[in-house]
Coordinates of C-alpha atoms in Angstrom, one line a residue:
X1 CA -18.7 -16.8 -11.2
X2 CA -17.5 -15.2 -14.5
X3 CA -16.0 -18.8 -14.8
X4 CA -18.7 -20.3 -14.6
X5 CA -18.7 -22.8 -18.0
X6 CA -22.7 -21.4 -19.0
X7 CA -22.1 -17.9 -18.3
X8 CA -18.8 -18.3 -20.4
X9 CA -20.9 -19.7 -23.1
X10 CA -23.7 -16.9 -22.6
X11 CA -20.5 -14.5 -23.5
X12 CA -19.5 -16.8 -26.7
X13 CA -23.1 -16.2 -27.9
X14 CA -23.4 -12.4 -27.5
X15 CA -20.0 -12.1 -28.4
X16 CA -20.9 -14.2 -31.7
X17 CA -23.5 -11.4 -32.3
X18 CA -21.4 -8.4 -31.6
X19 CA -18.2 -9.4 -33.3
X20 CA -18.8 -11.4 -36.8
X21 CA -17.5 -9.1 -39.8
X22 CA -15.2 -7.5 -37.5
X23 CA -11.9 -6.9 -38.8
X24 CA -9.1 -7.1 -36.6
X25 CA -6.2 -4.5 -36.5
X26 CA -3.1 -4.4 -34.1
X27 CA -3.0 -6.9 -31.8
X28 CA -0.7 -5.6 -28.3
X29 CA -0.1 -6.4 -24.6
X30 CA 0.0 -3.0 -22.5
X31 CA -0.9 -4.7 -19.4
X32 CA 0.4 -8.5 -17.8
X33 CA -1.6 -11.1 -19.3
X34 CA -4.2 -8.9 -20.9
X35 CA -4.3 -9.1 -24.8
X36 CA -5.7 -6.1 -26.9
X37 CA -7.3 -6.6 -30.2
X38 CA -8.2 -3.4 -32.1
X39 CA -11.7 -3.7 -33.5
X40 CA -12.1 -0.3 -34.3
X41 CA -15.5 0.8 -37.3
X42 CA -16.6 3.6 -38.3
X43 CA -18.6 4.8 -35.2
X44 CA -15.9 3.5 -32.5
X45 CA -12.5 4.4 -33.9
X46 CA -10.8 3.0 -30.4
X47 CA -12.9 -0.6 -29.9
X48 CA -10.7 -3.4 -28.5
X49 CA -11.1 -6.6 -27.6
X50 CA -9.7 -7.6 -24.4
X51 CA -8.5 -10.6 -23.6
X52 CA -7.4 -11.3 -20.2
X53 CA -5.3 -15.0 -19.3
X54 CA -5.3 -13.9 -15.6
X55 CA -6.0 -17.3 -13.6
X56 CA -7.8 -15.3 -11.2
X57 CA -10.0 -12.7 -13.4
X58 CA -10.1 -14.2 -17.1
X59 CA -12.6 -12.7 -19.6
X60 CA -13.6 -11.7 -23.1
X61 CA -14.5 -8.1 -23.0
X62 CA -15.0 -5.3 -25.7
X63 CA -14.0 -1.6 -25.0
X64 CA -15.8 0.8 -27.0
X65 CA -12.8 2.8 -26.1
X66 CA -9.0 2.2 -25.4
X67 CA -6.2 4.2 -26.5
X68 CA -2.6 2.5 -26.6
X69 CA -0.1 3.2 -24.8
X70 CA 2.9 5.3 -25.9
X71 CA 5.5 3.1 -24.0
X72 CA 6.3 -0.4 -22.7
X73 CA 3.6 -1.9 -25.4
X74 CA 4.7 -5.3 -27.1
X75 CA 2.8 -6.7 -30.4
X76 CA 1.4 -10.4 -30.9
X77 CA 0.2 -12.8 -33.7
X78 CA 1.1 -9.8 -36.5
X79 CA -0.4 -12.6 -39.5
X80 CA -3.7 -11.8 -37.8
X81 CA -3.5 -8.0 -38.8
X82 CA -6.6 -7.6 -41.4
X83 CA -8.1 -10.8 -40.6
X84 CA -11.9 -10.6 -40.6
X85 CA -14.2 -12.6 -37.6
X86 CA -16.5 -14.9 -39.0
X87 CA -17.8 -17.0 -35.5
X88 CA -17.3 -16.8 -32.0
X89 CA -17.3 -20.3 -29.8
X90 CA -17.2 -22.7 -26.9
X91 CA -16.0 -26.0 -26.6
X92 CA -19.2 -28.8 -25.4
X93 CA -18.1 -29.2 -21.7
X94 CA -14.7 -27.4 -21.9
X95 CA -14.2 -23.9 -20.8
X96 CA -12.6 -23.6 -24.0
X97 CA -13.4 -20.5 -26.7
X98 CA -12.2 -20.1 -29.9
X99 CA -12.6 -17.0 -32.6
X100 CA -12.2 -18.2 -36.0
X101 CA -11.2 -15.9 -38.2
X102 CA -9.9 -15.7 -42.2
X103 CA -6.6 -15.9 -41.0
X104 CA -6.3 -18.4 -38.2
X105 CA -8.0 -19.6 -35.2
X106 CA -7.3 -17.8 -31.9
X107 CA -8.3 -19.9 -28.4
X108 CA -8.5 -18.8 -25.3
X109 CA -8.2 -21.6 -22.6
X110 CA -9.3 -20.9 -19.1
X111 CA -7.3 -23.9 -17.1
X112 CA -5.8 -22.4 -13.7
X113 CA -2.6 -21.0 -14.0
X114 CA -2.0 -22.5 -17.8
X115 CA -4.4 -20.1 -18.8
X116 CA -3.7 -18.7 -21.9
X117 CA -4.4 -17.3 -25.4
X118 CA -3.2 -19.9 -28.6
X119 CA -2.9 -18.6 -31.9
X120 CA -3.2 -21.8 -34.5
X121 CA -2.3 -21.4 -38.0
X122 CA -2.4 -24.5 -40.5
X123 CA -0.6 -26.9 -38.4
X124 CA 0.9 -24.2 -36.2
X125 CA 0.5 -23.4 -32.7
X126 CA 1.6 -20.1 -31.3
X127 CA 1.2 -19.1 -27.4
X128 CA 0.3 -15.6 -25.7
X129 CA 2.3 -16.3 -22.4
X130 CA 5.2 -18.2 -22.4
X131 CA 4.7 -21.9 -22.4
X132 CA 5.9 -24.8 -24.8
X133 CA 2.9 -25.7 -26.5
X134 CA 3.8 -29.2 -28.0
X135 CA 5.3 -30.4 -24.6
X136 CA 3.4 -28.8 -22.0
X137 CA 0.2 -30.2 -23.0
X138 CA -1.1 -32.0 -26.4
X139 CA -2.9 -28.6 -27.6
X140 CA -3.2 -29.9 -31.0
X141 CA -4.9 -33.3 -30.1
X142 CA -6.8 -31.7 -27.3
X143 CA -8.1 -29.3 -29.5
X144 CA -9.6 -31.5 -32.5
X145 CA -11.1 -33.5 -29.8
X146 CA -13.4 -31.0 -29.0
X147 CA -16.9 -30.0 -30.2
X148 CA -17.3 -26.2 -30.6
X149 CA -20.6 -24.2 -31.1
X150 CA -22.4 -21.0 -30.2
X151 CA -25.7 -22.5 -29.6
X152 CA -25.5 -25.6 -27.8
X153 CA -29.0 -27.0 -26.4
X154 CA -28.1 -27.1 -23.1
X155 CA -31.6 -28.6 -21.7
X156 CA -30.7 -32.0 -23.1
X157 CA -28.0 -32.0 -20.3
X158 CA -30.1 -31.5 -17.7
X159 CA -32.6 -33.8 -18.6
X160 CA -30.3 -36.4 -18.8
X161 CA -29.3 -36.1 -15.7
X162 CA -32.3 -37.1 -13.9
X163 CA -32.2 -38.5 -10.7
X164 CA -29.0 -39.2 -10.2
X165 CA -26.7 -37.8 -6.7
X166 CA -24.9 -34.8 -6.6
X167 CA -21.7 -36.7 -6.8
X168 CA -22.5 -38.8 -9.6
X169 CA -23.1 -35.3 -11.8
X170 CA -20.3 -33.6 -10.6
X171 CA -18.3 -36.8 -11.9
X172 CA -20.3 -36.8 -14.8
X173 CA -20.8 -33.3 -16.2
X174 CA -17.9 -31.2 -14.4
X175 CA -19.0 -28.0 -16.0
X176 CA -21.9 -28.1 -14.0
X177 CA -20.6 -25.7 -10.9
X178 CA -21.8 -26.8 -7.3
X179 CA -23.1 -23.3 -7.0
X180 CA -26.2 -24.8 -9.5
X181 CA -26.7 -28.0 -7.8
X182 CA -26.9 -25.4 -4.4
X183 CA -29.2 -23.1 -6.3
X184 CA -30.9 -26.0 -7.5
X185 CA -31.8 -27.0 -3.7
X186 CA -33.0 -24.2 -2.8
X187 CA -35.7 -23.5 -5.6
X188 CA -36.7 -27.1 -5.3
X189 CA -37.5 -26.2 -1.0
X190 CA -40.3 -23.8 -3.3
X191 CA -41.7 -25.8 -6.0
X192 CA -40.3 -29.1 -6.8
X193 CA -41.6 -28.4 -10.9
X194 CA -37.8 -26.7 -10.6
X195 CA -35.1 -28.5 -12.9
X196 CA -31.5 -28.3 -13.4
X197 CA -32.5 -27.2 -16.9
X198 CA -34.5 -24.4 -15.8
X199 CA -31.5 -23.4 -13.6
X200 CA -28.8 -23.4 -16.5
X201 CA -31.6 -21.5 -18.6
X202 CA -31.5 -18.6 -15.9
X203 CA -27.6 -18.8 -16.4
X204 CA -28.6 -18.2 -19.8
X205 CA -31.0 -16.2 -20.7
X206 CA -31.7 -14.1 -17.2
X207 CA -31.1 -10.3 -16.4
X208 CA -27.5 -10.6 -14.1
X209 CA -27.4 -8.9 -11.1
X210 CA -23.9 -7.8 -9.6
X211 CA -22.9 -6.5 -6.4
X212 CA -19.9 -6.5 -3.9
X213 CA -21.4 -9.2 -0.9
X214 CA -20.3 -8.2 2.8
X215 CA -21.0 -11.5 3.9
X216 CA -18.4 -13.4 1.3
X217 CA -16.3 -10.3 1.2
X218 CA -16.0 -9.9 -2.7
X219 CA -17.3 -9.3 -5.7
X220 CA -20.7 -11.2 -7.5
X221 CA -22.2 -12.1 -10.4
X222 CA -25.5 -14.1 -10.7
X223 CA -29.0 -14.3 -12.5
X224 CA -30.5 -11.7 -11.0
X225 CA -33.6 -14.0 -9.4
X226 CA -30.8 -16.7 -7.2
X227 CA -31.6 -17.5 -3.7
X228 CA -28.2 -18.6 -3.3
X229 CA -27.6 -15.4 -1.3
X230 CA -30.3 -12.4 -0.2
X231 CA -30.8 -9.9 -2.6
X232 CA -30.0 -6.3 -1.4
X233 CA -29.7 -3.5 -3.5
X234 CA -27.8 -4.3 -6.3
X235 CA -27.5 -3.4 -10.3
X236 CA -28.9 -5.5 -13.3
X237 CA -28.1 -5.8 -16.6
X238 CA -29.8 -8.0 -19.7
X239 CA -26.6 -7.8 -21.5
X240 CA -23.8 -10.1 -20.4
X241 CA -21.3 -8.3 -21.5
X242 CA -22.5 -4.8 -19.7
X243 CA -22.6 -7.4 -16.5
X244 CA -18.7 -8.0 -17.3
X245 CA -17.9 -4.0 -17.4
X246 CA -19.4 -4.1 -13.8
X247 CA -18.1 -6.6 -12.6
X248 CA -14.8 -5.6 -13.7
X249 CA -15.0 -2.5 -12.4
X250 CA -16.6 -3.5 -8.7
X251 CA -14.2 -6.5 -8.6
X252 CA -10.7 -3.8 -9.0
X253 CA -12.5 -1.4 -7.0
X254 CA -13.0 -3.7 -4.0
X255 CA -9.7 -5.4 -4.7
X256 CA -8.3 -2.5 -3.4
X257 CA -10.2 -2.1 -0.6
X258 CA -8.5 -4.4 1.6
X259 CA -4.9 -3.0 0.6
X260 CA -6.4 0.7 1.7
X261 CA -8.1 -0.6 4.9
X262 CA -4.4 -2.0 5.9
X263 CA -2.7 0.6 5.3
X264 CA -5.3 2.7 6.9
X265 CA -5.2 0.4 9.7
X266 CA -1.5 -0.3 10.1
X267 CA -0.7 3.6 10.7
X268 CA -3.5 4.0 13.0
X269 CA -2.0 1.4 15.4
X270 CA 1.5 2.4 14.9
X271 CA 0.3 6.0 15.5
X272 CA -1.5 4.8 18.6
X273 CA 1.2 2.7 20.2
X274 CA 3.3 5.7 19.8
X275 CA 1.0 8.6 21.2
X276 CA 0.6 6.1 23.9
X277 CA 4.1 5.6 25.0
X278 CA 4.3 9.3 24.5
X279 CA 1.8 9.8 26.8
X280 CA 2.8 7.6 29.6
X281 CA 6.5 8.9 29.6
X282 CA 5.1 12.6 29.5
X283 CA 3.0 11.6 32.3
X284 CA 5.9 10.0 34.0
X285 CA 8.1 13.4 33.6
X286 CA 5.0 15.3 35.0
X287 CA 4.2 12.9 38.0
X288 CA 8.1 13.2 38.8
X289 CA 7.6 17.0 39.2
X290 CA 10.1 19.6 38.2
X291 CA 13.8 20.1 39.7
X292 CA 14.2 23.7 39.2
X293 CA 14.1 24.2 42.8
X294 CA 16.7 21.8 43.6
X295 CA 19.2 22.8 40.3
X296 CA 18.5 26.0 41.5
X297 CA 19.7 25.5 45.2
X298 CA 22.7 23.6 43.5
X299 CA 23.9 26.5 41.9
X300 CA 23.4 29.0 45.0
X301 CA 25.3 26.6 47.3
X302 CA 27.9 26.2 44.7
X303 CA 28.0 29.8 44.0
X304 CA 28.0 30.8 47.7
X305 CA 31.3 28.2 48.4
X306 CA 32.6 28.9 45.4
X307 CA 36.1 29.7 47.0
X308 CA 36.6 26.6 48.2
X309 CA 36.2 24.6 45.4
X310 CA 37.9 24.0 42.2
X311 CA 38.6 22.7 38.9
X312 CA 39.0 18.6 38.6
X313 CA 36.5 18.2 41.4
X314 CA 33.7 15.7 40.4
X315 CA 31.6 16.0 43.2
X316 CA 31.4 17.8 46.1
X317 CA 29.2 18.0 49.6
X318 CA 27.9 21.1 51.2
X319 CA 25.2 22.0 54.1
X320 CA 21.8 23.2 53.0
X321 CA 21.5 26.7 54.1
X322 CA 18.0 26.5 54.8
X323 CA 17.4 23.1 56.3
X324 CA 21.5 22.3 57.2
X325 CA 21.8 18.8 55.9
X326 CA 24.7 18.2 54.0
X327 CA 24.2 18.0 49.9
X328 CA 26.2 15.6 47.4
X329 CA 26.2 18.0 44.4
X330 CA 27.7 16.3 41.2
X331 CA 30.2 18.1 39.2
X332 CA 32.1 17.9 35.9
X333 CA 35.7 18.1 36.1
X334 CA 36.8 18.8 33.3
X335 CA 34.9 22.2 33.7
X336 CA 36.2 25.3 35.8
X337 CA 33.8 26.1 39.1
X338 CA 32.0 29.0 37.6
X339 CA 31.6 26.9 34.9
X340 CA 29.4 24.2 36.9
X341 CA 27.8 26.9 38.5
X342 CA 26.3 28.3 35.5
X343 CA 25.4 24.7 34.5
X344 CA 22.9 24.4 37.3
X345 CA 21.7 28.0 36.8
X346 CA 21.4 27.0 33.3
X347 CA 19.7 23.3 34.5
X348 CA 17.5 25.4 36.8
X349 CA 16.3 27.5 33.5
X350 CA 15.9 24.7 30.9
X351 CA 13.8 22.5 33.7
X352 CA 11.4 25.1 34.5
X353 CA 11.1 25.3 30.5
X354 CA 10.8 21.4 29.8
X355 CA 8.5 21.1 32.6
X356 CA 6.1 23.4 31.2
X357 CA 6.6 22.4 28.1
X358 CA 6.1 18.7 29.0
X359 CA 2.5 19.7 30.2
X360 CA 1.5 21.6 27.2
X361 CA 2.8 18.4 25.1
X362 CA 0.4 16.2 27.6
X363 CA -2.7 17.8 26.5
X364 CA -1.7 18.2 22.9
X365 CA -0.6 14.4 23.0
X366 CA -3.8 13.2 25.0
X367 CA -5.6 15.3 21.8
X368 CA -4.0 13.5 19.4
X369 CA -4.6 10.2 21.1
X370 CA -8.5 10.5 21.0
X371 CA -8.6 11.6 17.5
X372 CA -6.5 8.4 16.7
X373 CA -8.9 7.1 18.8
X374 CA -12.3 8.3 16.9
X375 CA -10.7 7.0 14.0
X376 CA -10.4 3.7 14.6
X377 CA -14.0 4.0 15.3
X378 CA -14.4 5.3 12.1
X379 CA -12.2 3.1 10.5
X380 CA -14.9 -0.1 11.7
X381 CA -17.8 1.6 10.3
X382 CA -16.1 2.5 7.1
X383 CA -13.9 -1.1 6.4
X384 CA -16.0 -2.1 3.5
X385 CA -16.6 1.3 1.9
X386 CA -13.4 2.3 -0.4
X387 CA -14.8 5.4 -0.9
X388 CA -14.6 6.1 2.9
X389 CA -11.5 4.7 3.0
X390 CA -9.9 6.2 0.3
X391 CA -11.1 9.6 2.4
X392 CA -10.0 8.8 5.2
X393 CA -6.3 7.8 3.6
X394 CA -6.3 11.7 1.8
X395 CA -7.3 12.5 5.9
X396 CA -4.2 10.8 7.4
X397 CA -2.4 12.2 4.3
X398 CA -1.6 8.4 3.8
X399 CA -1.1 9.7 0.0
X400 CA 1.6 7.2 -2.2
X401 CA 4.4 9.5 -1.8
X402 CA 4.9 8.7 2.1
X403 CA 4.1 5.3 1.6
X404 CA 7.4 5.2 -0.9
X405 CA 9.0 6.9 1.7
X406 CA 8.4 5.1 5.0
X407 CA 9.4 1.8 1.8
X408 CA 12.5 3.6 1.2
X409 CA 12.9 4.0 5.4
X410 CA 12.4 0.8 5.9
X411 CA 14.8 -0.4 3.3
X412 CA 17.5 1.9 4.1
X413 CA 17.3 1.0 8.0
X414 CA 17.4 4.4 9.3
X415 CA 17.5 5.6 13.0
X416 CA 14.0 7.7 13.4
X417 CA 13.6 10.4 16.0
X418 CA 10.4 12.7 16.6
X419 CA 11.3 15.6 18.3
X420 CA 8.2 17.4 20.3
X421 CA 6.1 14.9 19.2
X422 CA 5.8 16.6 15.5
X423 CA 9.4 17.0 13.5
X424 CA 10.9 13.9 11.9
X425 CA 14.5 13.7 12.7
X426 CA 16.5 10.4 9.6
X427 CA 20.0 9.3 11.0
X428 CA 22.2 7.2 8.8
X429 CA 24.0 3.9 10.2
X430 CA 26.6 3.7 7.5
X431 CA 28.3 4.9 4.5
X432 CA 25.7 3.8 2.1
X433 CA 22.7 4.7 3.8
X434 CA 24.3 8.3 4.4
X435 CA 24.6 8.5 0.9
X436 CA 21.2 7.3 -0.3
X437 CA 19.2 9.2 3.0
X438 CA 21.3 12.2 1.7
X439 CA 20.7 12.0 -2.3
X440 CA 17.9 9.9 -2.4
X441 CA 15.3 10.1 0.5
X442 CA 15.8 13.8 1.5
X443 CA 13.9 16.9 -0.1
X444 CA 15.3 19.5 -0.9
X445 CA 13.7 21.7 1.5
X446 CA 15.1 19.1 4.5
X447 CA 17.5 20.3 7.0
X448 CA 20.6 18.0 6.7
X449 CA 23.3 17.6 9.5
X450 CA 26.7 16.8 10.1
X451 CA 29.5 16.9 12.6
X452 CA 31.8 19.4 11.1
X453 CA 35.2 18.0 10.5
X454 CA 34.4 14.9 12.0
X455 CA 33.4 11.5 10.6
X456 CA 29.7 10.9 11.7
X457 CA 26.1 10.0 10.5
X458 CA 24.1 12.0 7.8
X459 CA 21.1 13.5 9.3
X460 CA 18.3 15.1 8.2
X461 CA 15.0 17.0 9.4
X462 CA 12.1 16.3 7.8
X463 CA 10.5 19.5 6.8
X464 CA 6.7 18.9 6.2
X465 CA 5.8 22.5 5.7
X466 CA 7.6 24.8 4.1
X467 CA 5.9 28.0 4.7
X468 CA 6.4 27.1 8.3
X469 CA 9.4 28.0 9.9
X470 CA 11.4 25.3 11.9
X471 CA 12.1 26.9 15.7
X472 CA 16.0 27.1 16.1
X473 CA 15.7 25.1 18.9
X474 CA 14.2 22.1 16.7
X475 CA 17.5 22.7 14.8
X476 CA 19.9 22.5 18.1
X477 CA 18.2 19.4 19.1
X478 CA 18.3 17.7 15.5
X479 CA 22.5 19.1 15.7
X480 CA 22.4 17.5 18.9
X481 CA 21.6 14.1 17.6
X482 CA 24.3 14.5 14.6
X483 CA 26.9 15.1 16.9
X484 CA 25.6 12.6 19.6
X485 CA 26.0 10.3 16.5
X486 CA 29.6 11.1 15.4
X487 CA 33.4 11.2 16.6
X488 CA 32.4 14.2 18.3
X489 CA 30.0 12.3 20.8
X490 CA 32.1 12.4 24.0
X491 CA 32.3 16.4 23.4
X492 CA 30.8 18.5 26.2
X493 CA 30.1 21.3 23.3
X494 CA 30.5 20.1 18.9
X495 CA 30.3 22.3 15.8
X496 CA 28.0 20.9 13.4
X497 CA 27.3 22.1 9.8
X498 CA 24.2 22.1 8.7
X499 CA 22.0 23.7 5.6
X500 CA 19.0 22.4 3.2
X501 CA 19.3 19.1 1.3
X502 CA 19.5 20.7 -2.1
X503 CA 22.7 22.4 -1.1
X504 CA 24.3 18.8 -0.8
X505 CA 25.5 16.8 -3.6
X506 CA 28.0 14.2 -4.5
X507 CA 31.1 14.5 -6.7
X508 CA 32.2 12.0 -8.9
X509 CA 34.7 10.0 -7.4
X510 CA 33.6 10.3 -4.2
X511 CA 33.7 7.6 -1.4
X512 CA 30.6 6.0 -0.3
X513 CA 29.1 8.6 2.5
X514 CA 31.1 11.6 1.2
X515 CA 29.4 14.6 0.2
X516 CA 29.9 18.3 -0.7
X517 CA 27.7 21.3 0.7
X518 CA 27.6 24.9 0.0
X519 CA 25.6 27.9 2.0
X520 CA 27.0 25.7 5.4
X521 CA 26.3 27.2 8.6
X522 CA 27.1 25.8 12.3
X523 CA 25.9 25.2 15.4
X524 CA 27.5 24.5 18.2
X525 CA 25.4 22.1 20.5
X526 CA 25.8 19.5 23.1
X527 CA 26.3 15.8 21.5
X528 CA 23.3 14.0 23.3
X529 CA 19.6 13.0 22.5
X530 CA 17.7 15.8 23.5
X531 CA 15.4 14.8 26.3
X532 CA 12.2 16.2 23.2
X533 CA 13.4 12.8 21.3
X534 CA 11.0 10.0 20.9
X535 CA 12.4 7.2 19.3
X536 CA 10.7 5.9 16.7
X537 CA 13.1 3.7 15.2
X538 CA 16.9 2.6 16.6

């Protein structure tokens, strides 16, 4: 509506009023397509006025304060620099406004996505945005074509429109938006004394009401009286331009609404689909039951026949003790026989362990999922509230920071682990993503992985709190996935060096993927993908 050809010239004429004797200072761009004017007097030492050639938002607007930017600031139309305003003015029927001043003529042309800011001086045209002005479009013939004035008497128009269809003035008069001839309607359904003069005059003269509308999903500005849409609560202002601040304001607020509730959104379904396939296999492992028993039977029969086996074997069968049917136990051979015999003592131990653990993840899981759950919930009764929104985005700790990081993820194509459902394990795929998941991505208070002596993938553990200390076992499993990922992955048992981020840099000279590291330390794990390791991303 700030378009809108009457409410444009409603702007012209208070703008006539609150900038004539003005005199103009620097004249910069800070922002894309927004042109600053300094203004500044006595009283307000920082007034601007701002002129924005956005297609989608343009406007005439004075700031009793901006301050200019240090950086990335570029100057325009310098002859203007000391040039006083004398009139302020819109073109009969054209959404086109001029400000003349002692030194040139400065229009500013709303027309779609030509719209743009013309400086002319004697028989000189020069352009805001880029764009050839004596082949793009005949400015200077345009321009002399048109009739330009603060106070136009609008009523004439609409009395000469009389009877005639909708069509016929849309044809006719143009600037006359459908959104009158609507308005129009509806008055008329109360008293048909009700003109299209009388409507234009509201346009006019009226307070102006602005709110954000649910029902169209953005931003408003009207006379505050339309029937156009219910009234709800909203602010008014007699003062166009105070209406303008507003609806600037309400407009960038609610902009950014929609970005917020998708990203909001977005993680909450990820997160979701995640906890749910979490739960399911969990729920799987614990339906399954636990094998303890049986690795540790294994292990006793193995133990108690140990004499008659040895080392190469790769399987082997035996009676049950207790119920006497024979047993096909599977062995490794390039391990000795006491050797598989501790590894089922050892299977034995860590399934009784994962077992329970797997239970307590269950219910913490199943916790998770119904708070993911409740906000969703909250997520429908807060989608056109950015205030709610932005809470519930400091909540989810949905801050700008991990949004740049799950970008940089993204870009870099890492693999992504989660090991017990809460540490974030990064794996490289190649040379240059080892280098830039290694320098770039990781913190310096990550854990960061490698086969020692080996080529294999860069890997790093997220560390999200660092007064928190990350369980050795976390660090064995995130080894485990180094080696698994590395020459070393058909190992039965792989050093891998490991330390924090900051203690890894890059020399130069060095190949893509090759790194130095100081305060190493090893571990010596199995190369596999623990059985803890969700996979986020292969």
């Amino acid at each position: 509506m700030i378009k809108n050809y009457f409410f444009l010239a409603r702007n012209c004429r208070e703008l006539n009023e609150l900038l004539k004797g003005a005199v103009i200072g620097e004249i910069y761009t800070q922002e894309k397509n927004r042109l600053f004017f300094n203004i500044a007097n006595e009283s307000l030492p920082n007034r601007h006025l701002v002129l924005s050639a956005d297609q989608n938002m343009p406007f005439m607007l004075i700031r009793d304060s901006h301050h200019k930017a240090r950086k990335n600031v570029i100057c325009f139309f310098e002859d203007l620099y000391g040039a006083e305003i004398t009139d302020v003015e819109i073109a009969f029927g054209e959404r086109v406004c001029r400000i003349i001043t002692s030194k040139g003529i400065l229009y500013f042309m709303i027309r779609g996505n030509l719209t743009n800011i013309i400086l002319q001086q004697n028989d000189k045209l020069f352009s805001f945005k880029e764009s050839n002005v004596d082949e793009d479009i005949d400015y200077k013939t345009e321009l002399l074509s048109l009739t330009f004035s603060h106070e136009f008497d609008f009523a004439f128009t609409a009395n000469n429109i009389g009877q005639v269809s909708q069509d016929e003035v849309r044809k006719k008069y143009p600037f006359i938006a459908k959104l009158l001839l609507r308005e129009l309607e509806l008055q008329k359904s109360s008293s048909n004394a009700v003109t299209l003069g009388n409507i234009i005059t509201r346009i006019l003269e009226a307070p102006i009401r602005v709110e954000y509308n649910d029902h169209l999903g953005k931003t408003v500005l009207y006379p505050a009286d339309f029937l156009t849409y219910p009234n709800k609560d909203y602010t008014q202002y007699n003062s166009f331009q105070e209406a303008l601040k507003k609806y600037i304001s309400t407009y960038i607020k609610y902009k950014n609404l929609s970005s917020s509730r998708n990203v909001v959104e977005r993680y909450l379904s990820k997160e979701k689909a995640r906890v749910a396939n979490r739960l399911n296999s969990l729920k799987e492992r614990i339906d399954s039951g636990s094998r303890e028993q049986d690795y540790y039977k294994y292990g006793n029969l193995l133990l108690m026949n140990k004499a008659s086996l040895y080392k190469g074997q790769d399987n082997v069968v035996l009676t049950d003790y207790e119920t006497g049917i024979e047993q096909q136990i599977k062995l490794d051979e390039k391990l000795s026989v006491q050797q598989n015999i501790d590894r089922y003592f050892d299977k034995a131990r860590n399934e009784r362990i994962n077992f329970e653990r797997s239970i307590e993840l269950f219910e913490a899981t199943r916790i998770t999922y119904d708070k993911l759950n409740a906000h969703l919930e909250k997520l429908q009764l807060y989608r056109n509230d950015p205030d709610k929104l932005e809470e519930m985005k400091k909540e989810l700790k949905l801050n700008k920071n991990s949004n740049s990081m799950e970008r940089e993820q993204e870009k870099l194509k890492l693999r992504h682990f989660m090991l017990d459902g809460k540490y974030h394990v990064y794996v490289g795929k190649d040379s240059q993503s080892n280098d830039r998941l290694s320098i770039k991505f990781a913190k310096q208070n990550d854990f960061w992985f490698h086969a020692r002596g080996l080529p294999g993938s860069h890997t790093v553990l997220r560390v999200e709190n660092t007064k928190e200390a990350v369980p050795k076992s976390i660090l064995k499993n995130a080894a485990s996935i180094a080696a698994f990922y590395s020459k070393a992955k058909t190992a039965s048992l792989a050093p891998v060096s490991y330390t924090f981020a900051k203690f890894v840099y890059k020399k130069k000279g060095f190949n893509p993927g090759q790194v130095s590291l100081s305060k190493e330390q090893v571990l010596h794990v199995k190369p596999e993908i623990p059985k803890n390791a969700e996979i986020i991303e292969e």
